PDB file of C-alpha atoms in Angstrom:
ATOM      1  CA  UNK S   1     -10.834  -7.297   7.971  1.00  0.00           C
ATOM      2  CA  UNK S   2      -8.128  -8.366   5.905  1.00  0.00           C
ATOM      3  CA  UNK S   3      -4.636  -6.971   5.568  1.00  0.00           C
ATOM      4  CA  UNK S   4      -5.460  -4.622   2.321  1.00  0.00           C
ATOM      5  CA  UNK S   5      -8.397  -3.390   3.906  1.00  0.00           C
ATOM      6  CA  UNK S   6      -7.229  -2.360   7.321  1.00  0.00           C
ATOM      7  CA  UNK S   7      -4.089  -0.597   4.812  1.00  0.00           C
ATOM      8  CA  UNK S   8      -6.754   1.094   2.788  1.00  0.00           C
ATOM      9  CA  UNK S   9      -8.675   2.494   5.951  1.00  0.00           C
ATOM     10  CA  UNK S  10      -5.930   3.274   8.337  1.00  0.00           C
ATOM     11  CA  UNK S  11      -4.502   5.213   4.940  1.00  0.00           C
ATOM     12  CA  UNK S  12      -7.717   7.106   4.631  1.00  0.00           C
ATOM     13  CA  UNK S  13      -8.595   7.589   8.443  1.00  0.00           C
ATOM     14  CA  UNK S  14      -4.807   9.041   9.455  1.00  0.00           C
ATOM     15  CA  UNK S  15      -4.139  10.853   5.993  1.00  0.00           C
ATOM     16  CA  UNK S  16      -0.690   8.774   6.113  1.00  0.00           C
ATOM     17  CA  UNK S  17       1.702   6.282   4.436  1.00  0.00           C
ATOM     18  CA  UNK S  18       3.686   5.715   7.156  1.00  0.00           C
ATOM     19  CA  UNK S  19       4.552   2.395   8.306  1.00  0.00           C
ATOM     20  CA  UNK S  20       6.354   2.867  11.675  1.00  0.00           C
ATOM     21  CA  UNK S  21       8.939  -0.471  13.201  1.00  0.00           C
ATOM     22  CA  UNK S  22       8.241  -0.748  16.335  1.00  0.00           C
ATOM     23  CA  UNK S  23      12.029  -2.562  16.915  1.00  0.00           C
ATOM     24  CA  UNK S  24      12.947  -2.210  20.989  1.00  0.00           C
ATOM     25  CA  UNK S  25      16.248  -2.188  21.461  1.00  0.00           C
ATOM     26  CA  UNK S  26      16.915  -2.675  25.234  1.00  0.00           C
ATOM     27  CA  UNK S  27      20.400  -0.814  25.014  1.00  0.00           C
ATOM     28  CA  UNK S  28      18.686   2.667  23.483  1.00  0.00           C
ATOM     29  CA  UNK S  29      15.658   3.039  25.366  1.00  0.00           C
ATOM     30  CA  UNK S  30      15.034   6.120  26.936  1.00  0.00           C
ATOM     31  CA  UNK S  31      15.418   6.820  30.850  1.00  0.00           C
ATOM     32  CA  UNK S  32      12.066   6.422  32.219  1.00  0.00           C
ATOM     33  CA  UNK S  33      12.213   2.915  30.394  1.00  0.00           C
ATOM     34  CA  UNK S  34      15.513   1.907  31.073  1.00  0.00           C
ATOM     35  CA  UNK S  35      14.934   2.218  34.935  1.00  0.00           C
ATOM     36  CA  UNK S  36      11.621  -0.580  34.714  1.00  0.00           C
ATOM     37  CA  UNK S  37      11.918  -4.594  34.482  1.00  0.00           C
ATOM     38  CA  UNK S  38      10.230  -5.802  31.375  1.00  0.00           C
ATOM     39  CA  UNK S  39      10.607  -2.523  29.367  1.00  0.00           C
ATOM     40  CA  UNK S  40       9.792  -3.838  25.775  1.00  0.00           C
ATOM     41  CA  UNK S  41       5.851  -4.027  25.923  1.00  0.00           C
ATOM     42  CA  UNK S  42       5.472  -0.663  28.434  1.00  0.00           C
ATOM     43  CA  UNK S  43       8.125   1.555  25.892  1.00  0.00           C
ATOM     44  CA  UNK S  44       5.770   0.068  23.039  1.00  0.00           C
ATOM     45  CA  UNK S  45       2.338   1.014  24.147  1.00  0.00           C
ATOM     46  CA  UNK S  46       3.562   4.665  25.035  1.00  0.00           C
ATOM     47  CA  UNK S  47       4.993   4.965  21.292  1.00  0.00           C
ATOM     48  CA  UNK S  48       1.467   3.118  20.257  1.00  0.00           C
ATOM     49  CA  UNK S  49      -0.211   5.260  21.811  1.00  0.00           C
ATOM     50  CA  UNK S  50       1.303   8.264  20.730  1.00  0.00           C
ATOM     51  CA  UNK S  51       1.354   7.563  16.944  1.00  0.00           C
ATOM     52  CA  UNK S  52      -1.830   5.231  16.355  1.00  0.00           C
ATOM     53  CA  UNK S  53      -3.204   8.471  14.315  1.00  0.00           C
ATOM     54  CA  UNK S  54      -0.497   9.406  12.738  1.00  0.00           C
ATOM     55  CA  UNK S  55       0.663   5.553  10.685  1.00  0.00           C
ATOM     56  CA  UNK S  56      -1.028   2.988   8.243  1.00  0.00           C
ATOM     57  CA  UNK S  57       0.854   0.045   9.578  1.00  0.00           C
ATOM     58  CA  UNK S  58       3.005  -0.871  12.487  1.00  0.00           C
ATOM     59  CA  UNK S  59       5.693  -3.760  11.643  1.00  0.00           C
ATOM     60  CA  UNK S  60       7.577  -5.667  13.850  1.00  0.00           C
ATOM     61  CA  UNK S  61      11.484  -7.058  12.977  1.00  0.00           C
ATOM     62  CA  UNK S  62      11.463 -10.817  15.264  1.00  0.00           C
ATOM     63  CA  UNK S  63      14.952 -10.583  15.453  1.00  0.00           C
ATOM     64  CA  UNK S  64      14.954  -7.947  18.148  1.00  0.00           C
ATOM     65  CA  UNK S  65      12.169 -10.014  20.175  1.00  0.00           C
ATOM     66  CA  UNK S  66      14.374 -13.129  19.648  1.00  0.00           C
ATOM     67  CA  UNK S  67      17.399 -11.360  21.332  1.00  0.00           C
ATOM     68  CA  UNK S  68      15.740 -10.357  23.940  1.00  0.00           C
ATOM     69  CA  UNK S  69      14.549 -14.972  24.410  1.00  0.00           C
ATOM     70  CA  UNK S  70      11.302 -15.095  26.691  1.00  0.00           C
ATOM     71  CA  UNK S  71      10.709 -11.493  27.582  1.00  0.00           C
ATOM     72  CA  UNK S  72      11.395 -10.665  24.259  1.00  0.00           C
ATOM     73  CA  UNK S  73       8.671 -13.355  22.987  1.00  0.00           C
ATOM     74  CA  UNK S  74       5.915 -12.273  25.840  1.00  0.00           C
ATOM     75  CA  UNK S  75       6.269  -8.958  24.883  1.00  0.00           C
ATOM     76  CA  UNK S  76       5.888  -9.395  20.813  1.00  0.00           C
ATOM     77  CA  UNK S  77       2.719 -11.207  21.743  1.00  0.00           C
ATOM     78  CA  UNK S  78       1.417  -8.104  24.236  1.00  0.00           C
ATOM     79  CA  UNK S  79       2.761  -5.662  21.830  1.00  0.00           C
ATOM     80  CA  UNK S  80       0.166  -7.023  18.764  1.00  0.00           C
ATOM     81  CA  UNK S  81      -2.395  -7.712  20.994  1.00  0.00           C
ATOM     82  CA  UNK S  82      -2.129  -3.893  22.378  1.00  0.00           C
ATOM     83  CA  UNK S  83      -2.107  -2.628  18.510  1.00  0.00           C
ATOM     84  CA  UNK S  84      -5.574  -1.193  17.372  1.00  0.00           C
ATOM     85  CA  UNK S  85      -7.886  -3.977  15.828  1.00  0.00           C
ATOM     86  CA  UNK S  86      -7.892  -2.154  12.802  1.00  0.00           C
ATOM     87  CA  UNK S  87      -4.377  -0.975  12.085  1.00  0.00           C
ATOM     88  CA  UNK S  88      -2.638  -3.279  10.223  1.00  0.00           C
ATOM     89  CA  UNK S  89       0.636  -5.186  11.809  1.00  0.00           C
ATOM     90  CA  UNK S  90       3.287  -6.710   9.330  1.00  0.00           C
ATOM     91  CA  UNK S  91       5.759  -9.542  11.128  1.00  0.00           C
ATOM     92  CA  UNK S  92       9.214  -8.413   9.562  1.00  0.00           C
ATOM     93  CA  UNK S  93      10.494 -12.256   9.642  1.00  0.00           C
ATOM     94  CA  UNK S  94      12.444 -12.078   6.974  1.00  0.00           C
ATOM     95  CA  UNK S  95      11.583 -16.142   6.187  1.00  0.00           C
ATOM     96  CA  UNK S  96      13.127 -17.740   3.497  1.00  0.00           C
ATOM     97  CA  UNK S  97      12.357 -21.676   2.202  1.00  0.00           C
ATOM     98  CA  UNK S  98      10.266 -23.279   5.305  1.00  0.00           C
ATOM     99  CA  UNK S  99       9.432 -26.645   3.909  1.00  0.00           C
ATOM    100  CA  UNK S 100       7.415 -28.571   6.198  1.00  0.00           C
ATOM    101  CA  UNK S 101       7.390 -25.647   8.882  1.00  0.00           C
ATOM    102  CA  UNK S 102       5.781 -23.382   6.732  1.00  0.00           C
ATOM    103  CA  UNK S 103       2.460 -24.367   8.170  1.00  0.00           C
ATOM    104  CA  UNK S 104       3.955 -23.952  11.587  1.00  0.00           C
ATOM    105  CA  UNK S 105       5.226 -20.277  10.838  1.00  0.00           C
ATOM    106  CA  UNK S 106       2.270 -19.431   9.065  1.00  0.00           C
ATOM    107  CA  UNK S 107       0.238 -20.178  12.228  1.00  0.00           C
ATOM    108  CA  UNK S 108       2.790 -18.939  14.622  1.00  0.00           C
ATOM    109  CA  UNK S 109       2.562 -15.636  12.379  1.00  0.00           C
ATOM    110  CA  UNK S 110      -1.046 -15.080  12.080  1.00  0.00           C
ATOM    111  CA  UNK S 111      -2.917 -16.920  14.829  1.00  0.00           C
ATOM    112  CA  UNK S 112      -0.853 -17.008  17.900  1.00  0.00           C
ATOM    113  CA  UNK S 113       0.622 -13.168  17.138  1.00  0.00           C
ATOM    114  CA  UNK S 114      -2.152 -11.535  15.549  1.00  0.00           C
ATOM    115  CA  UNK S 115      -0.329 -10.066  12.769  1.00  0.00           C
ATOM    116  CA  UNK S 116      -1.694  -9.403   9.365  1.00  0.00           C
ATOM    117  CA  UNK S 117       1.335  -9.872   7.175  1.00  0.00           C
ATOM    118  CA  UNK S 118       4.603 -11.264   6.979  1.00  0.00           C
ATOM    119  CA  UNK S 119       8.038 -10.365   5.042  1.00  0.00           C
ATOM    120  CA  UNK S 120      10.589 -13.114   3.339  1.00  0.00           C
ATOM    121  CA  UNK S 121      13.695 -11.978   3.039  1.00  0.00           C
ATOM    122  CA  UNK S 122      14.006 -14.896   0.009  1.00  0.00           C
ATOM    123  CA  UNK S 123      11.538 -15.661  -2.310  1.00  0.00           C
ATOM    124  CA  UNK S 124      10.272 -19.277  -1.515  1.00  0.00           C
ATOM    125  CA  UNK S 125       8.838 -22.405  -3.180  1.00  0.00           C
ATOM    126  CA  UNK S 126       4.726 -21.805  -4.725  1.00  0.00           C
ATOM    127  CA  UNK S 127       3.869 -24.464  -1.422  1.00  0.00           C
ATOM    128  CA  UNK S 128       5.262 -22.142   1.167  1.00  0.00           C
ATOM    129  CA  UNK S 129       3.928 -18.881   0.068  1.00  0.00           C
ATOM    130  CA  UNK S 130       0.664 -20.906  -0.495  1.00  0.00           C
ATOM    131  CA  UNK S 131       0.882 -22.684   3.191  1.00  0.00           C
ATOM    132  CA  UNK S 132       0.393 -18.715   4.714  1.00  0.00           C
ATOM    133  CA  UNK S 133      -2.196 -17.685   2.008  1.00  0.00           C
ATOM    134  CA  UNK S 134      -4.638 -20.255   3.554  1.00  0.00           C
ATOM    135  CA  UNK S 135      -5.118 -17.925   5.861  1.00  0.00           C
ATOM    136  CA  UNK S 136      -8.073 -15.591   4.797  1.00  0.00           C
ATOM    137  CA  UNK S 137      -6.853 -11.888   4.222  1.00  0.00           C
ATOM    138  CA  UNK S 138      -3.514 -12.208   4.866  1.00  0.00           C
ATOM    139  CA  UNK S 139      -0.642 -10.478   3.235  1.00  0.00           C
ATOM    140  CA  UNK S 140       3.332 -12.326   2.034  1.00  0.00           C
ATOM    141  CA  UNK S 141       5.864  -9.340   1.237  1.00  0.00           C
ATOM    142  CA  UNK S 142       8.207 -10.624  -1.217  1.00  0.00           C
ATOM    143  CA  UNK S 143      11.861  -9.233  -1.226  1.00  0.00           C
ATOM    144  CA  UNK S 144      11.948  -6.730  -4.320  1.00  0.00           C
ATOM    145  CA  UNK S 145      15.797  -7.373  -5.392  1.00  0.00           C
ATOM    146  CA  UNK S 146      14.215 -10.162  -7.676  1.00  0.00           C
ATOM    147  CA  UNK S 147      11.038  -8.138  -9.508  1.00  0.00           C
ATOM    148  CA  UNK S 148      10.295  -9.844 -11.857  1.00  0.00           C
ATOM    149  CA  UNK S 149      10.176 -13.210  -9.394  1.00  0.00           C
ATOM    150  CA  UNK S 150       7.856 -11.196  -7.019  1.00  0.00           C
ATOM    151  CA  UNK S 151       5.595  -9.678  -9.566  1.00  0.00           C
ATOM    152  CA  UNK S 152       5.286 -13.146 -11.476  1.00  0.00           C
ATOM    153  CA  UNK S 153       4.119 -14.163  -7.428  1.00  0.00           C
ATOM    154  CA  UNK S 154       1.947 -11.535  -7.414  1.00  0.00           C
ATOM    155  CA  UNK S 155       0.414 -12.028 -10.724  1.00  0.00           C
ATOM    156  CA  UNK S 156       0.209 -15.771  -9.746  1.00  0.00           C
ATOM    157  CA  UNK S 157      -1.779 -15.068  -6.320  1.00  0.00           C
ATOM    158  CA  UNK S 158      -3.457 -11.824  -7.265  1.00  0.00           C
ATOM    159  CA  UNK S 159      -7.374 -13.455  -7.989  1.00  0.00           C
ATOM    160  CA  UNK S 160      -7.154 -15.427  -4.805  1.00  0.00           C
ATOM    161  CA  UNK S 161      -9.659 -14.323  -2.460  1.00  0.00           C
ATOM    162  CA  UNK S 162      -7.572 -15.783   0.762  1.00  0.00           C
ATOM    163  CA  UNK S 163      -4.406 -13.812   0.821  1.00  0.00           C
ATOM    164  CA  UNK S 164      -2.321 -11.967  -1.550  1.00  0.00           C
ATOM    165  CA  UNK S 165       1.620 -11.219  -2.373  1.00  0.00           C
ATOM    166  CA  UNK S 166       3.538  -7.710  -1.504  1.00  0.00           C
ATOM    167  CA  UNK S 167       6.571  -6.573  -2.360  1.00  0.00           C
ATOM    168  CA  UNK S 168       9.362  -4.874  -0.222  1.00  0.00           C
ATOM    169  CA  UNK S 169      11.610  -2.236  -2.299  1.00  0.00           C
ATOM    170  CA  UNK S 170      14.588  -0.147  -1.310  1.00  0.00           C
ATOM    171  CA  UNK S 171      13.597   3.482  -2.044  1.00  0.00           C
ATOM    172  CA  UNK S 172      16.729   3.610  -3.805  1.00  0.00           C
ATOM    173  CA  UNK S 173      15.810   1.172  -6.447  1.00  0.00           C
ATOM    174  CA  UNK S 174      12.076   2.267  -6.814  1.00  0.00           C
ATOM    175  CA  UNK S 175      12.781   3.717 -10.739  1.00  0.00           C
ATOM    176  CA  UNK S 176      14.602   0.160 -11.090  1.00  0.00           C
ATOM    177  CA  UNK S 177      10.648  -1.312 -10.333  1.00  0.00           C
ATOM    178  CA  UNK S 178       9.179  -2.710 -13.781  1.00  0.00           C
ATOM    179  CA  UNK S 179       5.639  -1.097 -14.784  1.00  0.00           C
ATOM    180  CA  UNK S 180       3.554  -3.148 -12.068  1.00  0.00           C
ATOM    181  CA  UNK S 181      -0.380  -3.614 -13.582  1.00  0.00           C
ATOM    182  CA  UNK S 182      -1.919  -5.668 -10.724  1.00  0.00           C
ATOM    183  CA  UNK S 183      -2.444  -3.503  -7.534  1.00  0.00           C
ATOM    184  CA  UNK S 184      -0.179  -5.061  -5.018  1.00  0.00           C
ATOM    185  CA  UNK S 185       0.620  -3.550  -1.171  1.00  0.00           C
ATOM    186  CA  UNK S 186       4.583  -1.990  -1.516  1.00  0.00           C
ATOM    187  CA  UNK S 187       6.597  -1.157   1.503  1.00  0.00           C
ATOM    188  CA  UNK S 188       9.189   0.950   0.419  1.00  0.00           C
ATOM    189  CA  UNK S 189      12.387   0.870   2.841  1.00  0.00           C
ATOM    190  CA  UNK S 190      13.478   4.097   3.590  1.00  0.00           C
ATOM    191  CA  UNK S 191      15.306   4.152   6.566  1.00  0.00           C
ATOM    192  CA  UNK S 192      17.704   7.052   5.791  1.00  0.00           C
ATOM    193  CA  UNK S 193      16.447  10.692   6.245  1.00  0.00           C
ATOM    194  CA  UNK S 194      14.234  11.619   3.838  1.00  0.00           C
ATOM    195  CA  UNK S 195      16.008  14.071   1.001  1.00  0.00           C
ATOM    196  CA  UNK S 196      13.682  16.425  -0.603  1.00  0.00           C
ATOM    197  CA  UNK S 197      14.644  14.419  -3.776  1.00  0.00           C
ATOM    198  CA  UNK S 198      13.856  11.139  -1.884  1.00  0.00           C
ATOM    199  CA  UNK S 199      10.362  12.395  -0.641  1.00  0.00           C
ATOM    200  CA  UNK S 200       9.509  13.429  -4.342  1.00  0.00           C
ATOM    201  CA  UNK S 201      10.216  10.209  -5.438  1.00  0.00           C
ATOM    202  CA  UNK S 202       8.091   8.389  -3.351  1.00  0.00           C
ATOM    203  CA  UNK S 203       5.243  11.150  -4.206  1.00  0.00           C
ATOM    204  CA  UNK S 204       5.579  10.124  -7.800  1.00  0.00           C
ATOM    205  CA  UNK S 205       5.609   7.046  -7.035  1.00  0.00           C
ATOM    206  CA  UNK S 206       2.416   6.479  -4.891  1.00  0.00           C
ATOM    207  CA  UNK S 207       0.310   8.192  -7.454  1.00  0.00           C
ATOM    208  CA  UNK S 208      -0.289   4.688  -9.378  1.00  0.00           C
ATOM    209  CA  UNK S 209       0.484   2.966  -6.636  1.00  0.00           C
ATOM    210  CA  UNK S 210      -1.882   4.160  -3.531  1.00  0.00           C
ATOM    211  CA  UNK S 211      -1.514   0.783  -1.545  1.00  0.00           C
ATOM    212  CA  UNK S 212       2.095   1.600  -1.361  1.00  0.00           C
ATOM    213  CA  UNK S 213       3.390   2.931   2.608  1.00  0.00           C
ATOM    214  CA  UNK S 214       6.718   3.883   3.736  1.00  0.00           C
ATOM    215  CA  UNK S 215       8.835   2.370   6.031  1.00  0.00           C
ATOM    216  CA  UNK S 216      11.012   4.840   8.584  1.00  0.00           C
ATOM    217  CA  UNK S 217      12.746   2.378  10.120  1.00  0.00           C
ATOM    218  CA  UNK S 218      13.142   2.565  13.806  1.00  0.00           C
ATOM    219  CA  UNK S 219      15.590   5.245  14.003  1.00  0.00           C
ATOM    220  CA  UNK S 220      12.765   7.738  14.576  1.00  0.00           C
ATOM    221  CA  UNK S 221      11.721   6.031  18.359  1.00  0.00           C
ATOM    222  CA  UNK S 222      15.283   7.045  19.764  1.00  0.00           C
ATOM    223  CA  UNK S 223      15.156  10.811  19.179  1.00  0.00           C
ATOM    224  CA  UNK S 224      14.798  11.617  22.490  1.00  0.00           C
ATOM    225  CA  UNK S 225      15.880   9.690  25.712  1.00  0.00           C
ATOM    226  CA  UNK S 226      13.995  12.061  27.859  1.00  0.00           C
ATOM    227  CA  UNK S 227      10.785  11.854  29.420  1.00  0.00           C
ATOM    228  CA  UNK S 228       9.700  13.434  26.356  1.00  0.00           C
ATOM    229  CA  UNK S 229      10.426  10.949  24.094  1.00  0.00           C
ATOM    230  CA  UNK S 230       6.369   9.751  22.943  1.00  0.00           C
ATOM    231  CA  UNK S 231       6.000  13.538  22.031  1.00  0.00           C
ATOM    232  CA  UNK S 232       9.540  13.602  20.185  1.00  0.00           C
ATOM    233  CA  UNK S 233       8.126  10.633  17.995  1.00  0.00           C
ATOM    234  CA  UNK S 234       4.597  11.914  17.697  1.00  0.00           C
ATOM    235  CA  UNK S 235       5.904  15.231  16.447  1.00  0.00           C
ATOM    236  CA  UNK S 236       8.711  13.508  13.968  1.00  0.00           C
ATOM    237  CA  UNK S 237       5.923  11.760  12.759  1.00  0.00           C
ATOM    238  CA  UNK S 238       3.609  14.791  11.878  1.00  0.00           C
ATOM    239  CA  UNK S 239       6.906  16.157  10.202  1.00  0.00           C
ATOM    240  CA  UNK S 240       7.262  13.350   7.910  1.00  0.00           C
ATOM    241  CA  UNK S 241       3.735  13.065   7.253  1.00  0.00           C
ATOM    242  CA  UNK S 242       4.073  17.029   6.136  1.00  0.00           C
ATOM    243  CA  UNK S 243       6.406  15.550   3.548  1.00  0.00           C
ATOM    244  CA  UNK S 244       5.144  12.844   2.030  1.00  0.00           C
ATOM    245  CA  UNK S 245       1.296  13.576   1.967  1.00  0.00           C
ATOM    246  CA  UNK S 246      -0.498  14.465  -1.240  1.00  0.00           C
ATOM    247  CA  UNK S 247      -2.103  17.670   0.326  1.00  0.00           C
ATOM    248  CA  UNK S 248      -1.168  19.349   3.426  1.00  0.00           C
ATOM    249  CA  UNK S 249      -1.573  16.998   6.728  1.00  0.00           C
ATOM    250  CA  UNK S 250      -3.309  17.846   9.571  1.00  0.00           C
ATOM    251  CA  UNK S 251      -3.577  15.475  12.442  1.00  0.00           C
ATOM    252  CA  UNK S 252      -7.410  13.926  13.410  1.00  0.00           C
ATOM    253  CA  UNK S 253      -8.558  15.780  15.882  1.00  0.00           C
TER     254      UNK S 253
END
């Protein structure tokens, strides 16, 4: 399946447009996890596992499996590996211009970690967005300070059958977003808590744009340090959910 049509089903299948970061940070895990080696793959599958039916998309920022050197690479690759076949998994990499190791990262990305679609946190050259849209079904989020850059990409890419181009928008700038007329995936950042006039926003704005999903942040996996913390996210999760969802939400039973 490719990236827009594991989106498409995991939307449908878990009533949600929540795209949850699954960003360990060693120094805020809870208890139970703190006390075992290796924590960043076992805290993982326990939030996995308590929110696979309640998100459209897990992501995943390198950065925090960098700091972390080996451990922190072994568990990335366990962590997308563990992840549902059909949910979708976005690599928050942030690339920028690769030049000749945009093959590399493309592969690194998509074959050796499994994921489904990655983010630049620059908009690159036409040769490295098109060295990871070889790979068949595979998504590129574009940064969405430049729009009209990322929309001319998306315009560009959008009758390729291989891959396609996102965009990545901070909710805050979402009425800044020129009238978009190809149907593109949209993350929209919105790591702060979610105002009533936020959540409205977003409502409005998913309307015409259904492959749109919301990013939380990772905020939300640190509620609780407690052994309770999987049911603290799974339950912050159905609350958000509440929010944003076109008609009242009500967990798969």
């Amino acid at each position: 399946m490719s990236f827009i049509q594991k989106l498409q089903a995991a939307q449908h299948h878990n009533r949600s447009s929540i795209c949850l970061a699954l960003n360990v940070r060693i120094d805020k895990l809870p208890m139970p996890m703190a006390r075992i080696d290796d924590p960043m793959f076992p805290f993982a599958r326990s939030i996995i596992d308590a929110t696979r039916d309640l998100v459209c998309a897990y992501s995943i920022d390198l950065a925090y499996c960098l700091s972390e050197a080996a451990a922190g690479m072994i568990a990335l690759e366990r962590i997308t590996r563990y992840i549902p076949e059909d949910m979708p998994i976005i690599l928050d990499a942030k690339f920028g211009e690769l030049g000749s190791s945009a093959d590399r990262s493309a592969h690194g990305a998509f074959e050796a970690f499994h994921t489904d679609a990655v983010t630049f946190g620059s908009i690159p050259n036409q040769s490295t967005i098109d060295a990871f849209l070889k790979f068949e079904g595979k998504t590129v989020f574009l940064p969405g300070d430049n729009f009209d850059s990322a929309i001319s990409q998306a315009r560009i890419n959008q009758q390729r059958s291989n891959g396609g181009i996102g965009i990545r928008v901070e909710v805050d700038h979402l009425a800044d977003l020129p009238e978009i007329e190809v149907e593109i995936p949209i993350i929209i950042s919105a790591h702060a808590a979610l105002s009533p006039e936020v959540t409205q926003a977003i409502k409005d704005f998913r309307k015409p744009h259904p492959l749109s999903m919301v990013d939380v942040g990772s905020s939300v996996l640190y509620k609780s340090r407690r052994e309770d913390y999987a049911e603290v996210v799974h339950n912050e999760l159905i609350n958000i959910n509440s929010h944003l969802a076109m008609e009242a939400y009500r967990p798969n039973q």
